[in-house]
Coordinates of C-alpha atoms in Angstrom, one line a residue:
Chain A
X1 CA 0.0 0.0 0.0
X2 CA 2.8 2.4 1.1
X3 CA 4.9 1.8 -2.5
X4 CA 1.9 2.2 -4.0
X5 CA 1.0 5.6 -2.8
X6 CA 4.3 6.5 -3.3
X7 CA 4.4 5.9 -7.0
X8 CA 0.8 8.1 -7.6
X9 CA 3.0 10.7 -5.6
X10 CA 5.9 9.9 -8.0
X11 CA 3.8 10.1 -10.8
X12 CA 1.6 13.0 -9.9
X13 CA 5.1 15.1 -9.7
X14 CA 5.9 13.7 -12.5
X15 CA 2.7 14.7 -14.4
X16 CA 3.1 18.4 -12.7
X17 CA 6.8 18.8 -14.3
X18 CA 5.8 17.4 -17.1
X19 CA 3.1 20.0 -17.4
X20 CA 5.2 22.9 -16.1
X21 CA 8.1 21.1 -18.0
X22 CA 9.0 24.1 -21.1
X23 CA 9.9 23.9 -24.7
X24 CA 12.6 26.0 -25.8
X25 CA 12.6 24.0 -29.4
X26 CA 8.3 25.6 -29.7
X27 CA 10.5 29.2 -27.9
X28 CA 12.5 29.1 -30.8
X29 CA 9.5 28.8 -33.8
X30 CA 7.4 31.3 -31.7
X31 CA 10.2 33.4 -31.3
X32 CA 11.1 33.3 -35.3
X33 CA 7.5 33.9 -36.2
X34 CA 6.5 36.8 -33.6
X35 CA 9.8 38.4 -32.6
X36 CA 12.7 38.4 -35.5
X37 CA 10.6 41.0 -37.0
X38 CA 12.0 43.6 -34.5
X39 CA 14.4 41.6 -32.3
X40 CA 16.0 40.0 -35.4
X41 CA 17.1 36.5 -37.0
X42 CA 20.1 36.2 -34.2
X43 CA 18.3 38.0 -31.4
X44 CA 20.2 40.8 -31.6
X45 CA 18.0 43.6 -32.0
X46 CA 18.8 44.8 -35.1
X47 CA 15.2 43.1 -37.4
X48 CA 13.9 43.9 -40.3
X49 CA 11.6 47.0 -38.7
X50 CA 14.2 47.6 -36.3
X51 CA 15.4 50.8 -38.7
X52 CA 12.4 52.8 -38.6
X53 CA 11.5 52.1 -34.8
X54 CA 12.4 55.2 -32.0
X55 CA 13.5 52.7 -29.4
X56 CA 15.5 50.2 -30.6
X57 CA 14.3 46.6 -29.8
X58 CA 16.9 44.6 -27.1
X59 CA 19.4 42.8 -27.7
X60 CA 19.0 39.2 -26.1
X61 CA 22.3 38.4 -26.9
X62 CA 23.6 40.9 -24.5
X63 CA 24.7 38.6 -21.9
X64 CA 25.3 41.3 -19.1
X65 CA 22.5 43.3 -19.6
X66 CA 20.0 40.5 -19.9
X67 CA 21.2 38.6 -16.5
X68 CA 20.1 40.9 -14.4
X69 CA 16.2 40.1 -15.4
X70 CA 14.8 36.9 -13.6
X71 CA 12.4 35.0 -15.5
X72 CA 9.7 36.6 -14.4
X73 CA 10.5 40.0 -15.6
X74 CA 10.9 38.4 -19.5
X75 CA 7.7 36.7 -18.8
X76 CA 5.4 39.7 -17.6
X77 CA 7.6 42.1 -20.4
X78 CA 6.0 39.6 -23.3
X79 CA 2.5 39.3 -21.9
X80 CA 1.7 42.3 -20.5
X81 CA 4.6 44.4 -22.8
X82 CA 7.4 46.9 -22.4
X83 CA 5.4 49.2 -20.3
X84 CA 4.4 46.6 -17.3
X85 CA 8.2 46.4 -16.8
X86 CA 9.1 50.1 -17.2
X87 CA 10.2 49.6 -20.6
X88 CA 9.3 50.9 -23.8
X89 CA 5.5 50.6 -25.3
X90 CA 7.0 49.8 -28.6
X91 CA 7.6 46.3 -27.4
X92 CA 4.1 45.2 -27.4
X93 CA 2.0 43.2 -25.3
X94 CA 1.1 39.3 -26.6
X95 CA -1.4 37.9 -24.2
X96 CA -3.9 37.8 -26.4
X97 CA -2.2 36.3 -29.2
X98 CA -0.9 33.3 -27.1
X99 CA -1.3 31.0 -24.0
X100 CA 0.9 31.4 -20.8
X101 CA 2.5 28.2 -22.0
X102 CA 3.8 29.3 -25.2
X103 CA 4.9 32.3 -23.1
X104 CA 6.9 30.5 -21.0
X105 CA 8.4 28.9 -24.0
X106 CA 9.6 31.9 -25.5
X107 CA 11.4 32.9 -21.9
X108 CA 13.0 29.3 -21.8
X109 CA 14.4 30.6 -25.5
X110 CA 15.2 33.9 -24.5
X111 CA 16.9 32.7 -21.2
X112 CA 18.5 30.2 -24.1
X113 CA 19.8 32.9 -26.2
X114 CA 20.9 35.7 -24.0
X115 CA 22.7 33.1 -21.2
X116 CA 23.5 30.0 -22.2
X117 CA 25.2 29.9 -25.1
X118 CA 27.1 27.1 -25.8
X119 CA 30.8 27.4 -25.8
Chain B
X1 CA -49.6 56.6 -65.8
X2 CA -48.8 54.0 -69.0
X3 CA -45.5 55.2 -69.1
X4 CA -44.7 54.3 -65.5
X5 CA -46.3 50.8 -66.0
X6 CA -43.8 50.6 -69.0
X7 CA -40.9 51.7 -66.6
X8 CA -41.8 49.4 -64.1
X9 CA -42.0 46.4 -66.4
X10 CA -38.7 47.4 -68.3
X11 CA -36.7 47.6 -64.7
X12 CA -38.2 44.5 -63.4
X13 CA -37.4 42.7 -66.8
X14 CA -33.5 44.6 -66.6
X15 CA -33.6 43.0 -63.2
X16 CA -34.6 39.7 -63.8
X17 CA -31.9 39.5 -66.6
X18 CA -29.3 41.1 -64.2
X19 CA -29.9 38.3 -61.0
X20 CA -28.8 35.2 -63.6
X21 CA -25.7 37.2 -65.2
X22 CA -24.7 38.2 -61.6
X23 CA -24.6 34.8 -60.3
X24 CA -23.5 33.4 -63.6
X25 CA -20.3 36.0 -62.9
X26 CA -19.4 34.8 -59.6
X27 CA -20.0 31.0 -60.9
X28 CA -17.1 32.0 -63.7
X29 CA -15.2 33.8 -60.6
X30 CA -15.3 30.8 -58.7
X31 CA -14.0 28.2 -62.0
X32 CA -11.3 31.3 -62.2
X33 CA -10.3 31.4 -58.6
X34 CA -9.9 27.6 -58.7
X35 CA -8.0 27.4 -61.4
X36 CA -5.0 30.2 -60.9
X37 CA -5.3 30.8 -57.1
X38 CA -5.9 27.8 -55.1
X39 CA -1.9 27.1 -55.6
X40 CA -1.5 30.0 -53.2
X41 CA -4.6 31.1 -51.3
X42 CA -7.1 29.8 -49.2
X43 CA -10.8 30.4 -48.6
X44 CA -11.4 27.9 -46.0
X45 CA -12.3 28.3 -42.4
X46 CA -8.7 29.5 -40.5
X47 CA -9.8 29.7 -37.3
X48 CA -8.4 26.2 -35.8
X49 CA -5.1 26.5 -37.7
X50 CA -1.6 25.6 -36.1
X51 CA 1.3 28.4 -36.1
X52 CA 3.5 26.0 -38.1
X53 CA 0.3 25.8 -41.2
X54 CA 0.5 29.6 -40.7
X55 CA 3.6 30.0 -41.7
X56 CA 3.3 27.4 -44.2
X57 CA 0.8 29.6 -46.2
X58 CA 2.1 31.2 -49.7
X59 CA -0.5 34.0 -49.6
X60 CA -2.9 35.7 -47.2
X61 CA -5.7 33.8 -46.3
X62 CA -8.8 34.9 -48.6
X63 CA -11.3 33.2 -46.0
X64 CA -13.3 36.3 -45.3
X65 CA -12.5 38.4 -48.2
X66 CA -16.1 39.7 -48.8
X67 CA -16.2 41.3 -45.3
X68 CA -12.3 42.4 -45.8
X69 CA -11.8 44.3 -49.1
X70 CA -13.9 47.4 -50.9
X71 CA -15.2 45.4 -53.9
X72 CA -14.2 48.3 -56.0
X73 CA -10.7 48.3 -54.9
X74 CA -10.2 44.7 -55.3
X75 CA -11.1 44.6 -59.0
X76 CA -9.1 47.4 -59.7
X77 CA -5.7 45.6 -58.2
X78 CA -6.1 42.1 -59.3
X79 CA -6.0 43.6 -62.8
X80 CA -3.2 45.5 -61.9
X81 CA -1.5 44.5 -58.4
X82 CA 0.7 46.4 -56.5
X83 CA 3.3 45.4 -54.0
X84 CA 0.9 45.6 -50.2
X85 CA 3.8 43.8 -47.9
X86 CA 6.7 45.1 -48.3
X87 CA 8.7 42.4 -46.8
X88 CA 6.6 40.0 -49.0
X89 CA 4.6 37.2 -47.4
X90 CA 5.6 35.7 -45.1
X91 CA 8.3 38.4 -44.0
X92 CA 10.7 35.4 -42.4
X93 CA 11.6 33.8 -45.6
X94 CA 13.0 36.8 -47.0
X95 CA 15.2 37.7 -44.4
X96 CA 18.9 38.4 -44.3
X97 CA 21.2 39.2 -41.8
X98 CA 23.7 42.2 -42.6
X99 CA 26.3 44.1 -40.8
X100 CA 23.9 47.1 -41.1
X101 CA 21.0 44.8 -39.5
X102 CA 18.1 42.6 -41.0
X103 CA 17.0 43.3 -44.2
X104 CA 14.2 42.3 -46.6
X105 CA 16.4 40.3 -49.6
X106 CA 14.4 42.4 -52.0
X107 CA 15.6 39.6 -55.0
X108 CA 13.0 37.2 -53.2
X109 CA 10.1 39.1 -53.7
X110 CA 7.4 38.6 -56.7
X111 CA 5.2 40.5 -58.1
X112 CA 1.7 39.3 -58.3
X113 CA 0.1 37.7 -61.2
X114 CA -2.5 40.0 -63.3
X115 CA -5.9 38.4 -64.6
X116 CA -7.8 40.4 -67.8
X117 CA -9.9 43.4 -66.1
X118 CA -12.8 40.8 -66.9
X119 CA -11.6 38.1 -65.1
X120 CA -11.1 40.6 -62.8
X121 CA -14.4 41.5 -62.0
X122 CA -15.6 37.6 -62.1
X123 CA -13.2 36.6 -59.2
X124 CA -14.7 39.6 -57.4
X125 CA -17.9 38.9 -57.6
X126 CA -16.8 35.9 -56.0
X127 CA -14.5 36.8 -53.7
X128 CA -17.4 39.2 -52.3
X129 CA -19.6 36.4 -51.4
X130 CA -17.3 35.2 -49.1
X131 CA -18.7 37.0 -45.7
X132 CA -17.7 35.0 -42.4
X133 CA -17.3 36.1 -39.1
X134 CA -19.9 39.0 -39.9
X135 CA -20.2 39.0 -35.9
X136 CA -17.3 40.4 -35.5
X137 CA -17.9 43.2 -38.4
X138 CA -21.8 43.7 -36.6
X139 CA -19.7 45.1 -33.6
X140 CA -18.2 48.4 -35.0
X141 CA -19.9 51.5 -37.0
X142 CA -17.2 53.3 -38.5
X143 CA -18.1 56.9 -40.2
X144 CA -15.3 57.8 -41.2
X145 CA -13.5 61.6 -40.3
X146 CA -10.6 63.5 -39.5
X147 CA -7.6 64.0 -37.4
X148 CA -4.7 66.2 -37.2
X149 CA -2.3 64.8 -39.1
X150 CA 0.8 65.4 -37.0
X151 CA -1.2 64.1 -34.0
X152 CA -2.0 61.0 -35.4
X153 CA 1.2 60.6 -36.7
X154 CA 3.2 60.9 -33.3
X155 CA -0.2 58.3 -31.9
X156 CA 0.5 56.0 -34.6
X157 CA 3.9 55.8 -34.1
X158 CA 5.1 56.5 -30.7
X159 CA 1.9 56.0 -28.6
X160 CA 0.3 52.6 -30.6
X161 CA 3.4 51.6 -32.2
X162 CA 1.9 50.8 -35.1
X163 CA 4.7 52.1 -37.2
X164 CA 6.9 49.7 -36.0
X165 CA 5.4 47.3 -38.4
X166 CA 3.3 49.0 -41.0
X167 CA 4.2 52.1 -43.2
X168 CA 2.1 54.7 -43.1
X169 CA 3.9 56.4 -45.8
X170 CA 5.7 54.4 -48.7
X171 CA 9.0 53.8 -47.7
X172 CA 8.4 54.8 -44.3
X173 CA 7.8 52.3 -41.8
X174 CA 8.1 48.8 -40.3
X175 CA 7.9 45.7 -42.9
X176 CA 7.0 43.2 -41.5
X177 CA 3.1 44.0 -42.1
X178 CA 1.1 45.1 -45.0
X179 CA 1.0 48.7 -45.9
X180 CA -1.6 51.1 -44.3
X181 CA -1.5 54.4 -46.8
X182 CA -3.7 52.5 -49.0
X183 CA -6.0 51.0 -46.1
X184 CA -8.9 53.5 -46.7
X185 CA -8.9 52.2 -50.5
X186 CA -8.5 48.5 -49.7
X187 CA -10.6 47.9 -46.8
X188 CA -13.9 47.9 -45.4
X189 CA -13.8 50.8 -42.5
X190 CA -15.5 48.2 -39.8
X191 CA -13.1 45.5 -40.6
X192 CA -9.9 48.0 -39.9
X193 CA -12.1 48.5 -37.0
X194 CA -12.6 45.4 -35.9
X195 CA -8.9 44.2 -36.7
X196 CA -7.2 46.8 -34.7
X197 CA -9.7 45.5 -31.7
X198 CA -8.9 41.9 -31.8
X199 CA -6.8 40.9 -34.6
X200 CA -6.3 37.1 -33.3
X201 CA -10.0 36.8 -33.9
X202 CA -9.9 36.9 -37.7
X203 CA -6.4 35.3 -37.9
X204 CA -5.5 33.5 -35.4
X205 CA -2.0 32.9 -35.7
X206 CA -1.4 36.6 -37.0
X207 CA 1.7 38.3 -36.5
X208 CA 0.0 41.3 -34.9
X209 CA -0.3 41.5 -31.4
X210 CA -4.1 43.3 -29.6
X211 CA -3.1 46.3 -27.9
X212 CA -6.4 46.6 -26.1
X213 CA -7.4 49.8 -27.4
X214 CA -10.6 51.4 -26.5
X215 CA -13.4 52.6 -28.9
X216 CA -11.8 56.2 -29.0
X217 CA -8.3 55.0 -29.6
X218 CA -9.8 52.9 -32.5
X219 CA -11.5 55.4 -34.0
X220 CA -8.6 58.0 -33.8
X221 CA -6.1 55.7 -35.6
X222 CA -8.8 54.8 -38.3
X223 CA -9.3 58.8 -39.2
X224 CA -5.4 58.7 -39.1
X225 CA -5.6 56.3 -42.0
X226 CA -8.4 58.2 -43.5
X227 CA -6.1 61.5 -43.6
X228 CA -3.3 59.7 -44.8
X229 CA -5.0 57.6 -47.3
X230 CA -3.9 57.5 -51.1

């Protein structure tokens, strides 16, 4: 009886990761499709409609300046936008284009590009 | 008193002819559509589509066109297209990285293929038909009017940030969506309404995020369009 509790316990924790458990391959197309346009192809700021924008998107490759935000900051800056996190309105809000899921994808990516580069 | 009678039995028999010719039109539109646009576009229902079928797609989707474009405008540019995204479609494929920054590889973009002015007006006709999601379109009343130009510049830039994506003026402006100084032509007012308001909800997967802007902000960026339109 006691093992077998255990194991729904092991599994339920299991399920929970699994569920909480993000996908920075589905960060990476979401980021491609909704944020090269300004961010651009590497990340670094510089996309397509980067030249004719007043505040220049961020640079997520900037290691140093992109430690100091915890995951929650990059999180709240995509759903809610620039201005929830004292940034600039230009970066827009995207909660109503997709889930808290795919959100935390794209912060798994992010965290991927700006931190964790490999050597 | 004759002479009305005569009227009335000439209009009624010009309209009786008219109904069959009509629907004859949009029956010719629809063989024409099949046959040179299906390679491309879609008219089917969009609204469970994946991001990855999204970006798959050659051409805009066409799903609601008849609650989308001014008829008059579309006849008029499928004779004679013009270039409405300036970084093509789908903006991604047509990228390339430069010391100077991204920029649209102009060498991948085509021009749009041209059908007879007749043809023209037969895919129309069809295209028209096409009304879905009217709900949406039931929830705005647009009359159009004005705004000071160098107000609704600086709102549509720096305050919306719509200017990051679209140009408001050609050559000026982001590229990564479909030009807005011909907007007033091209669309329906209550659709650039209602697309501003929710733009998920006619396209899913769209590359435009909702800014959740109120009725007045709405209506102030569509009079910007109005001013600036061409």
């Amino acid at each position: 009886m006691k093992t077998f509790s255990f194991i729904v316990l092991l599994s339920t924790l299991f399920a929970i990761t699994e569920a909480y458990a993000t996908d920075t391959k589905n960060g990476e197309i979401l980021y491609q499709a909704y944020c090269t346009q300004c961010h651009g192809l590497n990340g670094d700021g510089w996309g397509v409609n980067a030249a004719s924008m007043d505040v220049l998107p961020k640079d997520h490759t900037d290691t140093k300046g992109m430690v100091t935000r915890t995951d929650e900051d990059i999180f709240i800056a995509i759903k809610k936008g620039g201005k929830a996190v004292s940034k600039s309105n230009l970066m827009p809000n995207w909660d109503a284009n997709m889930t808290d899921q795919e959100i935390n994808d794209l912060v798994a990516y992010v965290r991927l590009l700006c931190c964790e580069k490999e050597k | 008193m004759k002479n009305h009678m005569l009227t009335l039995k000439l209009v009624l028999g010009l309209m009786l002819l008219q109904v069959p010719e009509l629907s004859h039109a949009s029956e010719q539109g629809q063989k024409l559509y099949q046959e040179k646009c299906t390679a491309c576009h879609s008219i089917s229902d969009n609204s469970n589509i994946s991001l990855s079928q999204r970006l798959q797609e050659k051409a805009p989707t066409l799903y609601y066109a008849g609650n989308k474009f001014n008829a008059a405008w579309l006849e008029q540019w499928l004779a004679a297209p013009k270039r409405l995204r300036p970084g093509g479609h789908f903006f991604l494929n047509k990228v390339k990285v430069t010391d100077d920054g991204d920029l649209i590889d102009e060498t991948k973009l085509v021009n749009h293929m041209t059908v007879q002015p007749k043809e023209a007006k037969q895919i129309t006709q069809y295209l028209m038909l096409q009304t879905p999601k009217a709900d949406l379109i039931a929830l705005e009343q647009v009359t159009l009017g004005k705004v000071n130009r160098t107000l609704g510049e600086k709102d549509f830039n720096k305050f919306k940030g719509c200017g990051s994506c679209h140009q408001d003026e050609d050559g000026y402006g982001g590229v990564s969506g479909p030009e807005l100084y011909t907007a007033i032509s091209r669309l329906k007012p209550n659709f650039i309404a209602s697309y501003i308001r929710h733009p998920e909800k006619w396209d899913p997967k769209t590359l435009m995020p909702n800014r959740h802007l109120n009725d007045n902000s709405i209506k102030k960026l569509v009079n910007y369009l109005n001013v600036i339109s061409e």
